[in-house]
JSON list of C-alpha atoms in Angstrom, two decimals:
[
{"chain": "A", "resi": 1, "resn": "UNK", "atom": "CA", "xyz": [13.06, 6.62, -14.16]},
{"chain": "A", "resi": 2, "resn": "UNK", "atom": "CA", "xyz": [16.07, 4.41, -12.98]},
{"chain": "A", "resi": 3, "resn": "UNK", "atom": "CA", "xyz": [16.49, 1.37, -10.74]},
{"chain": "A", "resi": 4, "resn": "UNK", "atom": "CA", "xyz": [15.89, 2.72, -6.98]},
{"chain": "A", "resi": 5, "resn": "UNK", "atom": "CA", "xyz": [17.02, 0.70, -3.74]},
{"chain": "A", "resi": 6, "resn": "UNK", "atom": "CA", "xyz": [13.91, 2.49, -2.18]},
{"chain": "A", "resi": 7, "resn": "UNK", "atom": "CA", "xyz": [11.36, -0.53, -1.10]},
{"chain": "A", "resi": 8, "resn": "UNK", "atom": "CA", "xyz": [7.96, 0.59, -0.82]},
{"chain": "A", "resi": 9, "resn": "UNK", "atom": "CA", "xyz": [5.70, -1.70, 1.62]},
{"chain": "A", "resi": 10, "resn": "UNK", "atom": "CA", "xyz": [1.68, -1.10, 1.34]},
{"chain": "A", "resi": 11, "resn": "UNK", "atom": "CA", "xyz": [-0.09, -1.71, 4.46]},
{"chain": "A", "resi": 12, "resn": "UNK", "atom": "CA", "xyz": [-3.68, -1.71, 5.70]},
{"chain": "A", "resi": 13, "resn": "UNK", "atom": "CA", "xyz": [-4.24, 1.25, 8.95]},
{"chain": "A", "resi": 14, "resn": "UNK", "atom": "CA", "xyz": [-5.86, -0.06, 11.51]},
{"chain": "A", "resi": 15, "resn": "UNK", "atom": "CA", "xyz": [-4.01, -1.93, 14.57]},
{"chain": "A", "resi": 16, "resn": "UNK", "atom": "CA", "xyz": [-1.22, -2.45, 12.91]},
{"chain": "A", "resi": 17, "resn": "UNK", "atom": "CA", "xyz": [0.52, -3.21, 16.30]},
{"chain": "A", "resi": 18, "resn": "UNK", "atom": "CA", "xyz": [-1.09, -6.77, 16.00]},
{"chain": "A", "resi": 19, "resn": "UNK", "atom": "CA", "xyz": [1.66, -7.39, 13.10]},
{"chain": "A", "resi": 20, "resn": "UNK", "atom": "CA", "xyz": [4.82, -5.87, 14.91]},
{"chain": "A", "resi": 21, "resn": "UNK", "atom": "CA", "xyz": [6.28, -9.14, 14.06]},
{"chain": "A", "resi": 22, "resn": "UNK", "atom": "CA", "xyz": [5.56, -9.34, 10.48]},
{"chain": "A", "resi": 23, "resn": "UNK", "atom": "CA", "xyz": [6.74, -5.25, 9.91]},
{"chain": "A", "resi": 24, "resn": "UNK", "atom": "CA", "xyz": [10.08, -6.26, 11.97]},
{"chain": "A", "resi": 25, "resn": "UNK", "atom": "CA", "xyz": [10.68, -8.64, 9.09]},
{"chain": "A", "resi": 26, "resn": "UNK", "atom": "CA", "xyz": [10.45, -6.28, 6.83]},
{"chain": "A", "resi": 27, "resn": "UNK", "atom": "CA", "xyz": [11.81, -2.94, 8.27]},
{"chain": "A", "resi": 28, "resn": "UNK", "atom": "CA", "xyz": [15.14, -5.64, 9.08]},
{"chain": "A", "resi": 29, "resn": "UNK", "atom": "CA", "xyz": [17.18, -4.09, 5.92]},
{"chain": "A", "resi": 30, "resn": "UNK", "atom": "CA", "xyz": [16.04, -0.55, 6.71]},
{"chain": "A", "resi": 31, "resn": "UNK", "atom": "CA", "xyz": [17.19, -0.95, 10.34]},
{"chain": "A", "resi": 32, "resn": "UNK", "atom": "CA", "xyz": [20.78, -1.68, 8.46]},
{"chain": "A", "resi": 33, "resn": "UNK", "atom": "CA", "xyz": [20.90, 1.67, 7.02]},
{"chain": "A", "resi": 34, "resn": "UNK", "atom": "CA", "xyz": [22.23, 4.68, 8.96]},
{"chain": "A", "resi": 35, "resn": "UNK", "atom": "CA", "xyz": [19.72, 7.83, 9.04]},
{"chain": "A", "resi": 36, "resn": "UNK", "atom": "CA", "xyz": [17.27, 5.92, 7.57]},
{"chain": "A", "resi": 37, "resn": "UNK", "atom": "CA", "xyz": [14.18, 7.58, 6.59]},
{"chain": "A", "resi": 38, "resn": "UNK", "atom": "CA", "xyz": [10.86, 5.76, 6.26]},
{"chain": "A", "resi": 39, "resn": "UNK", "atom": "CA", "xyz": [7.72, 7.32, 4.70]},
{"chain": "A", "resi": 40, "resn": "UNK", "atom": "CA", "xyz": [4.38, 7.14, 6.07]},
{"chain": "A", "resi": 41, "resn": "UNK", "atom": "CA", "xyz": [1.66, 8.03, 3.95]},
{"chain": "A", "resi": 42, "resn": "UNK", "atom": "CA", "xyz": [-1.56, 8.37, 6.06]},
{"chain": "A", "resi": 43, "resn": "UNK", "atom": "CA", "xyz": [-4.31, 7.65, 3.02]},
{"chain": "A", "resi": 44, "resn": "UNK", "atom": "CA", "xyz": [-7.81, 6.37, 4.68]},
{"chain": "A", "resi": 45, "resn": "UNK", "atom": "CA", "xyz": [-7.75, 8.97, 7.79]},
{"chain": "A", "resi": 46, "resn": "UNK", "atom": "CA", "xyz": [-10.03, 11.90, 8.82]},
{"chain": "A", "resi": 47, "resn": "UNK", "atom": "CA", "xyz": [-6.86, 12.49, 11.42]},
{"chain": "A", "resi": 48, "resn": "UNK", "atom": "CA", "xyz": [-3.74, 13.27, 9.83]},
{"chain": "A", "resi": 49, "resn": "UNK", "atom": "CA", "xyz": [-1.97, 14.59, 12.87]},
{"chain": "A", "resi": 50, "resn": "UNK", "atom": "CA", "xyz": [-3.36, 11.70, 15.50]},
{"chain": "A", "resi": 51, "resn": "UNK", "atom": "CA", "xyz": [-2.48, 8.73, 12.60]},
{"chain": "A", "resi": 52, "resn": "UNK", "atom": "CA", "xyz": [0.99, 10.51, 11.95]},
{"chain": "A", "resi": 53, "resn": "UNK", "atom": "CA", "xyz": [2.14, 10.01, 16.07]},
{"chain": "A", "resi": 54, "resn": "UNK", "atom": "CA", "xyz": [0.51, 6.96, 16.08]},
{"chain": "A", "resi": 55, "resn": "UNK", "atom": "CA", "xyz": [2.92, 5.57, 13.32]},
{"chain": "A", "resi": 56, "resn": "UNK", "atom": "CA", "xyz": [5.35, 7.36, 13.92]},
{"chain": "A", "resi": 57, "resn": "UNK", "atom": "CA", "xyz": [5.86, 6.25, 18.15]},
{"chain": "A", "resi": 58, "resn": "UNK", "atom": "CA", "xyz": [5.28, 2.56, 16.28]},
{"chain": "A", "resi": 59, "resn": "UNK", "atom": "CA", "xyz": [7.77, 2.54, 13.93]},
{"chain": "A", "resi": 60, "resn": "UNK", "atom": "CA", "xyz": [10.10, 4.15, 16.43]},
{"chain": "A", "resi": 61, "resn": "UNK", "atom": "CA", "xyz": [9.50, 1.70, 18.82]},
{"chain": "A", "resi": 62, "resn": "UNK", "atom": "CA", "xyz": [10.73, -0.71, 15.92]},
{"chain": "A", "resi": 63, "resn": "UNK", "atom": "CA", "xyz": [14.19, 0.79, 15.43]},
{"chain": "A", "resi": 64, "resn": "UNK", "atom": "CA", "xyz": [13.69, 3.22, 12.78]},
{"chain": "A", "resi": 65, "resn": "UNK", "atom": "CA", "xyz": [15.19, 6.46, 13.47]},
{"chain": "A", "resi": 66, "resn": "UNK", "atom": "CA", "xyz": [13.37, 9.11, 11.24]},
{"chain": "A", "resi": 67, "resn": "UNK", "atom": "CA", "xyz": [10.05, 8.46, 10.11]},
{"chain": "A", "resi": 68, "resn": "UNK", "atom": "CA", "xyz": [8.15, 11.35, 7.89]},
{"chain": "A", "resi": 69, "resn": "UNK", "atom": "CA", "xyz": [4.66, 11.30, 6.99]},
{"chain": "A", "resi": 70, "resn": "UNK", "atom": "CA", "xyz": [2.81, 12.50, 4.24]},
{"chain": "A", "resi": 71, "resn": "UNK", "atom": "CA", "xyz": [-0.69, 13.95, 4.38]},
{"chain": "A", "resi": 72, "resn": "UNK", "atom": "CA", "xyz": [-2.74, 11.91, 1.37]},
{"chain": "A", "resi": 73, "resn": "UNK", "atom": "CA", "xyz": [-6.30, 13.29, 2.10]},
{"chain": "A", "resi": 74, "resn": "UNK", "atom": "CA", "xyz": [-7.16, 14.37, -1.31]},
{"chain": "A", "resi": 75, "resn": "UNK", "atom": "CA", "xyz": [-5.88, 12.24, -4.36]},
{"chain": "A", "resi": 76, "resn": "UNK", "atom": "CA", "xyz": [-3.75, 15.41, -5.75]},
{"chain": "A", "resi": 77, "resn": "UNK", "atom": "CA", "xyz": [-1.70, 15.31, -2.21]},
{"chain": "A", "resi": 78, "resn": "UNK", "atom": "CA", "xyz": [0.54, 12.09, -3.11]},
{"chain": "A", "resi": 79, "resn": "UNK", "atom": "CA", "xyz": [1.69, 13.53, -6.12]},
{"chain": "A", "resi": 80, "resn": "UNK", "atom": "CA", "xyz": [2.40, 16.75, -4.70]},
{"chain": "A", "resi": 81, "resn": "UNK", "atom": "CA", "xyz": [6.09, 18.88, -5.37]},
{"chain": "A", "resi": 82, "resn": "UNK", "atom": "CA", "xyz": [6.71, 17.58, -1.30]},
{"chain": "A", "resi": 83, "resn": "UNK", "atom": "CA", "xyz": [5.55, 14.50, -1.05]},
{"chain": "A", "resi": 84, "resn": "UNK", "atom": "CA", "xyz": [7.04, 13.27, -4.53]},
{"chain": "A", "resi": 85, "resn": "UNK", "atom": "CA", "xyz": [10.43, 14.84, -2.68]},
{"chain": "A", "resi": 86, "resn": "UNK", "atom": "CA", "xyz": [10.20, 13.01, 0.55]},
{"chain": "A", "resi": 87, "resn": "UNK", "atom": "CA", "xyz": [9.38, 9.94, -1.41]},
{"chain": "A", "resi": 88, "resn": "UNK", "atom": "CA", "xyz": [12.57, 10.68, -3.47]},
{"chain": "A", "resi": 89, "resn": "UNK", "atom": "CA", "xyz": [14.76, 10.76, -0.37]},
{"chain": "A", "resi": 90, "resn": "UNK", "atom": "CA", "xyz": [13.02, 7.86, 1.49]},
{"chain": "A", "resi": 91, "resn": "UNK", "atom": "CA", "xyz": [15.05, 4.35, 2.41]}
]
């Protein structure tokens, strides 16, 4: 696999509106990026959908544009055919 200028940034659930300040820091080179496309993988949730708007209305809120999540309730989901190909495409 070759060098990627994807940057991958592993975060606890929970109210993750308490550390706005500390994601603005690092969603700052994303925000640079035109159409860029940030990955949420929902991992320790019984509620896909609800955790899915939740991040995605935050991370709006922060200035990114397009934000896809990804499903991981089993183990076999994150290395799924789709979610290795949104990974792929992801800022």
């Amino acid at each position: 696999m070759g060098k990627s200028d994807t940057t991958l940034i592993a975060v606890g659930g929970g109210e993750m509106t308490e550390a706005e300040d500390v994601l603005k820091e690092f969603l700052a080179p994303l925000k640079k990026k035109p159409n860029a496309t940030l990955i949420v993988m929902t991992v320790a949730t019984n509620d896909h959908p609800f955790a899915a708007r939740k991040y995605n209305r935050l991370f709006h809120r922060l200035g990114i544009g397009k934000v896809q999540a990804i499903d991981v309730s089993e183990r076999d989901d994150a290395s799924s055919e789709q979610a290795v190909e949104k990974v792929r495409k992801a800022d």
